[in-house]
CSV table of C-alpha atoms in Angstrom, one decimal:
chain,number,residue,atom,x,y,z
A,14,MET,CA,11.1,9.6,-0.8
A,15,ASP,CA,8.0,11.1,-2.5
A,16,GLU,CA,8.0,14.5,-2.4
A,17,ASN,CA,7.1,14.6,-6.0
A,18,LYS,CA,5.8,17.9,-7.0
A,19,VAL,CA,6.8,21.2,-7.1
A,20,THR,CA,4.3,24.1,-6.1
A,21,THR,CA,2.7,26.5,-8.9
A,22,ALA,CA,2.4,29.8,-8.5
A,23,ALA,CA,-1.0,29.2,-7.4
A,24,GLY,CA,-0.1,27.6,-4.6
A,25,TYR,CA,-0.2,23.9,-5.6
A,26,HIS,CA,1.7,21.8,-7.4
A,27,VAL,CA,2.4,21.0,-11.2
A,28,PRO,CA,1.4,17.2,-11.8
A,29,VAL,CA,4.0,14.8,-12.6
A,30,LEU,CA,3.7,12.9,-16.0
A,31,LEU,CA,0.4,14.8,-17.0
A,32,LYS,CA,0.3,14.2,-20.8
A,33,GLN,CA,1.4,10.6,-20.2
A,34,SER,CA,-1.1,9.6,-17.6
A,35,VAL,CA,-4.2,11.7,-19.0
A,36,ASP,CA,-2.6,9.9,-22.5
A,37,GLY,CA,-3.3,6.4,-21.3
A,38,LEU,CA,-6.5,6.6,-20.4
A,39,ASN,CA,-7.5,6.5,-23.9
A,40,ILE,CA,-10.5,9.1,-23.6
A,41,ARG,CA,-13.5,9.2,-24.9
A,42,PRO,CA,-14.9,12.9,-25.0
A,43,GLY,CA,-18.4,11.3,-23.6
A,44,GLY,CA,-17.2,8.7,-21.5
A,45,VAL,CA,-17.3,8.7,-17.6
A,46,TYR,CA,-13.6,9.2,-15.8
A,47,VAL,CA,-12.5,9.2,-12.5
A,48,ASP,CA,-9.7,11.3,-10.6
A,49,VAL,CA,-8.9,9.5,-7.5
A,50,THR,CA,-6.5,12.1,-6.4
A,51,PHE,CA,-7.9,15.7,-7.3
A,52,GLY,CA,-5.1,17.4,-5.2
A,53,GLY,CA,-4.4,20.7,-7.1
A,54,GLY,CA,-6.3,19.9,-9.8
A,55,GLY,CA,-3.6,19.5,-12.7
A,56,HIS,CA,-4.9,16.1,-14.2
A,57,SER,CA,-8.6,16.6,-13.7
A,58,ARG,CA,-7.8,19.7,-15.7
A,59,GLU,CA,-6.4,17.9,-18.2
A,60,ILE,CA,-9.4,15.3,-18.7
A,61,LEU,CA,-11.5,18.0,-18.4
A,62,SER,CA,-10.6,19.6,-21.6
A,63,ARG,CA,-11.1,16.2,-23.5
A,64,LEU,CA,-14.6,15.9,-22.7
A,65,ASP,CA,-17.5,17.3,-24.0
A,66,ALA,CA,-20.6,18.1,-22.7
A,67,GLU,CA,-21.7,14.0,-22.2
A,68,GLY,CA,-18.9,13.5,-20.3
A,69,HIS,CA,-18.2,13.8,-16.8
A,70,LEU,CA,-15.6,13.5,-14.6
A,71,TYR,CA,-15.8,12.6,-10.6
A,72,GLY,CA,-12.6,13.9,-8.3
A,73,PHE,CA,-11.6,12.8,-4.9
A,74,ASP,CA,-9.8,14.4,-2.3
A,75,GLN,CA,-9.8,13.9,1.7
A,76,ASP,CA,-8.0,17.0,2.2
A,77,LEU,CA,-10.4,20.1,3.1
A,78,ASP,CA,-7.7,22.3,1.7
A,79,VAL,CA,-8.1,21.6,-2.1
A,80,VAL,CA,-11.8,22.9,-2.0
A,81,LYS,CA,-11.0,26.0,-2.4
A,82,GLN,CA,-10.0,25.6,-6.1
A,83,LEU,CA,-13.5,24.1,-7.1
A,84,ASP,CA,-15.2,27.4,-7.6
A,85,ASN,CA,-12.3,27.9,-10.6
A,86,GLU,CA,-13.1,26.8,-14.1
A,87,PRO,CA,-13.7,24.1,-15.0
A,88,PHE,CA,-14.2,22.8,-11.7
A,89,ASN,CA,-17.9,24.9,-11.3
A,90,GLN,CA,-18.9,23.2,-14.3
A,91,SER,CA,-21.7,20.4,-14.5
A,92,ASN,CA,-19.7,18.1,-16.2
A,93,PHE,CA,-17.6,17.8,-12.8
A,94,THR,CA,-18.0,16.2,-9.3
A,95,PHE,CA,-16.1,16.6,-6.1
A,96,VAL,CA,-16.1,14.1,-3.8
A,97,ARG,CA,-14.7,14.4,-0.7
A,98,SER,CA,-13.6,11.5,0.9
A,99,ASN,CA,-10.8,8.4,0.9
A,100,PHE,CA,-10.6,6.9,-2.5
A,101,ARG,CA,-10.9,3.8,-0.7
A,102,TYR,CA,-14.9,4.6,-0.9
A,103,LEU,CA,-14.8,5.1,-4.6
A,104,LYS,CA,-17.1,1.8,-5.2
A,105,ASN,CA,-19.7,3.4,-2.7
A,106,TRP,CA,-19.8,6.7,-3.9
A,107,MET,CA,-20.6,5.3,-7.7
A,108,ARG,CA,-23.3,3.5,-6.4
A,109,TYR,CA,-24.4,7.1,-4.8
A,110,TYR,CA,-24.6,8.8,-8.0
A,111,GLY,CA,-25.7,5.8,-10.0
A,112,VAL,CA,-22.8,5.2,-11.7
A,113,ASP,CA,-22.5,1.3,-13.0
A,114,HIS,CA,-19.2,1.2,-14.8
A,115,ILE,CA,-16.1,4.2,-15.2
A,116,ASP,CA,-14.4,3.8,-19.0
A,117,GLY,CA,-11.2,5.2,-17.0
A,118,LEU,CA,-9.7,5.9,-13.6
A,119,LEU,CA,-6.8,7.9,-13.0
A,120,ALA,CA,-4.5,7.9,-9.4
A,121,ASP,CA,-1.2,9.9,-8.8
A,122,LEU,CA,-0.3,8.6,-5.6
A,123,GLY,CA,2.4,10.1,-2.9
A,124,VAL,CA,1.9,13.4,-1.6
A,125,SER,CA,1.6,16.8,-2.9
A,126,SER,CA,4.3,19.3,-2.1
A,127,HIS,CA,1.1,21.3,-1.3
A,128,HIS,CA,1.8,19.1,2.0
A,129,PHE,CA,5.5,18.8,2.0
A,130,ASP,CA,5.0,22.8,2.4
A,131,ASP,CA,3.0,23.4,4.6
A,132,GLU,CA,4.9,23.9,8.2
A,133,SER,CA,1.5,22.7,9.9
A,134,ARG,CA,0.9,19.4,8.8
A,135,GLY,CA,4.0,17.4,9.4
A,136,PHE,CA,4.7,15.8,6.7
A,137,SER,CA,8.4,17.1,6.1
A,138,PHE,CA,11.5,17.2,8.3
A,139,ARG,CA,12.4,20.3,6.7
A,140,PHE,CA,10.8,22.4,9.6
A,141,ASP,CA,10.2,21.6,13.4
A,142,SER,CA,6.2,21.2,13.1
A,143,PRO,CA,3.7,19.0,15.3
A,144,LEU,CA,3.9,15.4,14.5
A,145,ASP,CA,0.6,15.3,12.8
A,146,MET,CA,0.8,13.7,9.0
A,147,ARG,CA,-3.1,13.3,8.5
A,148,MET,CA,-4.3,14.0,5.1
A,149,ASN,CA,-7.8,13.7,6.4
A,150,ALA,CA,-7.6,16.8,9.0
A,151,LYS,CA,-10.6,15.2,10.8
A,152,ALA,CA,-9.4,11.7,11.4
A,153,GLU,CA,-8.2,10.8,14.8
A,154,LEU,CA,-5.2,9.3,14.6
A,155,THR,CA,-1.2,11.0,13.9
A,156,ALA,CA,1.7,10.6,13.8
A,157,ALA,CA,2.5,11.7,17.5
A,158,ASP,CA,0.0,9.1,18.7
A,159,VAL,CA,1.8,6.1,16.7
A,160,VAL,CA,4.9,7.5,17.8
A,161,ASN,CA,4.3,7.6,21.4
A,162,GLY,CA,1.0,4.9,21.7
A,163,TYR,CA,2.7,1.8,20.0
A,164,ASP,CA,4.6,0.0,21.7
A,165,GLU,CA,8.6,-1.7,20.5
A,166,LYS,CA,7.1,-4.2,18.2
A,167,GLN,CA,4.4,-2.6,16.3
A,168,LEU,CA,6.7,0.5,15.9
A,169,ALA,CA,9.3,-1.3,14.4
A,170,ASP,CA,6.8,-3.4,12.3
A,171,VAL,CA,5.9,0.2,10.9
A,172,PHE,CA,9.4,0.9,10.2
A,173,TYR,CA,9.8,-2.4,8.5
A,174,LEU,CA,6.9,-2.8,6.6
A,175,TYR,CA,6.4,0.8,5.4
A,176,GLY,CA,9.9,2.3,5.2
A,177,GLU,CA,12.0,-0.6,4.3
A,178,LEU,CA,14.1,0.2,7.2
A,179,LYS,CA,16.7,-2.8,8.0
A,180,ASN,CA,17.6,-0.8,11.7
A,181,SER,CA,13.9,-0.6,12.5
A,182,ARG,CA,14.3,-2.3,15.3
A,183,ARG,CA,17.1,-0.7,16.5
A,184,LEU,CA,15.0,2.8,15.8
A,185,ALA,CA,12.0,1.6,17.8
A,186,ALA,CA,14.2,0.9,20.8
A,187,ALA,CA,15.3,4.5,20.9
A,188,ILE,CA,12.0,6.4,20.3
A,189,VAL,CA,10.8,3.8,23.3
A,190,LYS,CA,13.5,5.4,25.1
A,191,ALA,CA,13.1,8.6,24.2
A,192,ARG,CA,9.4,8.8,25.1
A,193,LYS,CA,10.1,7.5,28.4
A,194,THR,CA,11.3,11.0,29.8
A,195,GLN,CA,9.7,13.2,26.7
A,196,THR,CA,7.2,13.2,24.7
A,197,VAL,CA,7.5,12.8,21.3
A,198,SER,CA,5.6,15.3,20.0
A,199,THR,CA,7.3,17.4,17.0
A,200,THR,CA,9.3,16.4,13.7
A,201,GLY,CA,12.5,18.3,15.2
A,202,GLN,CA,11.8,15.6,18.4
A,203,LEU,CA,11.6,12.6,16.6
A,204,LEU,CA,15.0,13.8,14.3
A,205,ASP,CA,16.9,14.3,17.8
A,206,VAL,CA,16.3,10.6,18.3
A,207,VAL,CA,16.7,8.8,15.1
A,208,GLU,CA,19.2,11.1,13.1
A,209,PRO,CA,22.2,9.3,15.2
A,210,LEU,CA,20.9,5.8,14.2
A,211,PHE,CA,21.7,7.0,9.9
A,212,HIS,CA,24.9,6.6,8.2
A,213,ARG,CA,25.7,10.4,7.0
A,214,GLU,CA,25.9,9.4,3.7
A,215,ARG,CA,22.0,8.0,4.0
A,216,GLU,CA,20.8,10.6,6.0
A,217,LYS,CA,18.3,12.3,4.7
A,218,LYS,CA,17.3,9.1,2.6
A,219,ASP,CA,16.5,7.4,5.3
A,220,MET,CA,15.1,10.3,7.4
A,221,ALA,CA,12.2,10.2,4.5
A,222,LYS,CA,11.7,6.8,5.0
A,223,VAL,CA,10.7,7.4,8.6
A,224,PHE,CA,8.6,10.3,7.6
A,225,GLN,CA,7.2,8.3,4.7
A,226,ALA,CA,6.2,5.2,6.9
A,227,LEU,CA,4.8,7.5,9.7
A,228,ARG,CA,2.4,9.0,7.0
A,229,ILE,CA,1.3,5.5,5.6
A,230,GLU,CA,0.4,4.0,9.0
A,231,VAL,CA,-1.3,7.2,9.8
A,232,ASN,CA,-3.0,7.3,7.0
A,233,HIS,CA,-3.9,3.7,6.4
A,234,GLU,CA,-2.5,4.1,2.7
A,235,MET,CA,-2.1,0.7,1.7
A,236,SER,CA,-5.4,-1.0,2.8
A,237,ALA,CA,-6.6,2.2,0.8
A,238,LEU,CA,-5.1,1.7,-2.3
A,239,ALA,CA,-6.2,-2.3,-2.2
A,240,GLU,CA,-9.4,-1.3,-1.8
A,241,MET,CA,-9.6,1.1,-4.5
A,242,LEU,CA,-7.4,-0.6,-7.0
A,243,ALA,CA,-10.5,-3.6,-6.5
A,244,ALA,CA,-12.9,-1.4,-7.0
A,245,ALA,CA,-11.3,0.5,-10.2
A,246,THR,CA,-11.0,-3.1,-11.7
A,247,GLU,CA,-14.6,-4.0,-11.0
A,248,LEU,CA,-16.2,-0.5,-12.0
A,249,LEU,CA,-14.0,0.0,-15.3
A,250,GLY,CA,-16.0,-1.2,-18.6
A,251,GLN,CA,-14.8,-3.1,-21.0
A,252,GLY,CA,-11.7,-1.2,-22.9
A,253,GLY,CA,-12.0,1.0,-19.8
A,254,ARG,CA,-8.4,2.3,-18.6
A,255,LEU,CA,-6.4,2.4,-15.2
A,256,SER,CA,-3.7,5.4,-14.8
A,257,VAL,CA,-1.4,4.6,-12.2
A,258,ILE,CA,1.5,7.1,-10.9
A,259,THR,CA,3.4,5.9,-8.1
A,260,TYR,CA,6.6,6.9,-6.1
A,261,HIS,CA,7.9,4.0,-4.0
A,262,SER,CA,8.0,0.2,-4.1
A,263,LEU,CA,5.4,-0.8,-1.8
A,264,GLU,CA,2.9,1.4,-3.8
A,265,ASP,CA,4.2,-0.1,-7.7
A,266,ARG,CA,4.4,-3.7,-6.2
A,267,MET,CA,0.7,-3.3,-5.4
A,268,VAL,CA,-0.5,-1.7,-8.9
A,269,LYS,CA,2.1,-4.0,-10.3
A,270,ASN,CA,0.4,-7.0,-8.9
A,271,VAL,CA,-3.2,-5.9,-9.8
A,272,ILE,CA,-2.6,-5.3,-13.5
A,273,ARG,CA,-0.6,-9.1,-13.6
A,274,ALA,CA,-2.9,-10.7,-11.5
A,275,GLY,CA,-5.8,-8.8,-10.7
A,276,ASN,CA,-4.9,-8.7,-7.2
A,277,VAL,CA,-2.5,-7.1,-4.5
A,278,SER,CA,-1.0,-10.1,-3.6
A,279,GLY,CA,-0.2,-11.2,-7.0
A,280,SER,CA,-1.9,-14.5,-6.7
A,281,ILE,CA,-1.9,-16.1,-10.3
A,282,GLU,CA,-4.5,-18.1,-11.1
A,283,LYS,CA,-4.7,-20.0,-14.5
A,284,ASP,CA,-7.6,-21.3,-16.8
A,285,PHE,CA,-7.5,-24.8,-18.6
A,286,TYR,CA,-4.5,-23.7,-21.3
A,287,GLY,CA,-2.1,-21.9,-18.7
A,288,SER,CA,-3.1,-18.6,-19.5
A,289,ILE,CA,-3.1,-15.9,-16.3
A,290,GLN,CA,-6.8,-15.2,-15.3
A,291,SER,CA,-6.8,-11.7,-15.1
A,292,PRO,CA,-9.1,-9.0,-15.8
A,293,LEU,CA,-6.5,-6.2,-16.5
A,294,LYS,CA,-3.9,-6.5,-19.2
A,295,ALA,CA,-0.6,-3.7,-19.3
A,296,VAL,CA,-0.9,-1.3,-22.0
A,297,ASN,CA,3.2,-0.4,-21.1
A,298,ASN,CA,4.8,-3.4,-20.1
A,299,LYS,CA,7.5,-1.4,-18.7
A,300,PRO,CA,6.6,1.8,-16.4
A,301,ILE,CA,6.6,5.0,-18.0
A,302,VAL,CA,8.9,7.6,-16.2
A,303,PRO,CA,9.3,11.1,-16.3
A,304,ASP,CA,11.9,12.6,-19.2
A,305,GLU,CA,15.0,14.7,-19.0
A,306,ASP,CA,13.1,18.1,-19.6
A,307,GLU,CA,10.4,17.0,-16.7
A,308,LEU,CA,13.4,15.6,-14.2
A,309,GLN,CA,15.1,19.4,-14.7
A,310,ARG,CA,11.8,21.4,-14.3
A,311,ASN,CA,10.9,19.3,-11.3
A,312,PRO,CA,13.4,17.2,-9.4
A,313,ARG,CA,10.7,16.0,-7.1
A,314,SER,CA,9.0,13.2,-9.7
A,315,ARG,CA,12.4,11.5,-10.2
A,316,SER,CA,10.9,8.3,-8.5
A,317,ALA,CA,7.8,8.4,-10.4
A,318,LYS,CA,6.4,5.2,-12.5
A,319,LEU,CA,3.2,5.1,-14.3
A,320,ARG,CA,1.6,2.3,-15.3
A,321,ILE,CA,-1.1,1.8,-17.5
A,322,ALA,CA,-3.9,-0.7,-17.9
A,323,GLU,CA,-6.8,-1.9,-20.0
A,324,LYS,CA,-9.9,-4.1,-18.9
A,325,ALA,CA,-10.1,-6.9,-21.1
């Protein structure tokens, strides 16, 4: 479960591993940087505080809700550009702005508590809400479309691949049976169907995995991440840094593979001498995790892992 960020007084969230992730960029004041998960602007604000007038930051987010923050300092300054887009289009947008290389990229993956706390978005099972789960409200596919429109095998695959649920076939069968009687259109209706299939001691964790799986499918998160990581690897200049915070094993495996092998599948290519051919090298061999102080302030950060790499 990656309900990972706490709400601030400003109404969004406190960023996880803030200092560690921005320190990991090894920022040059006049460099070009990208925050592909702008969200509440916490990481972007910290990056901008370390740039001078010659530096520039591009912030990506596909959620219209974040736009209301852009009139505030420091996001109304000339060295910040907001791009309302999915980060999978990173390469296209950098080409549009005439940027052929960047000095660092930060990604804080997962979902902000703003989304989990918004009762209308359907990201959390804490509320009885419409089954939506779209990061981009203009996207066509919703969680209700998946739950009511996918056949039994497709549903089982979603729960197995993206939720890593061992009882994925039983879940899919139960949903298909239930929707013959009534359309499953709210989070509450979905819980009524799947809750009996979970052991009480793991009930919340497994329900969170169901919601995670649907959210990943609705937003095409794995393919978007793969495209962004490939583009980031290509755009980074020599010595440029990649700083990525993940919240579940699927994301972390992809990031780890890109750093180790240069691709999300983890396929190894070696040179004549047997050395692994990868454009990146790990800065931290073990992922950085929140310390006790951060866990106390923000319990949702408990699953966070930070990996940092440098372009060779």
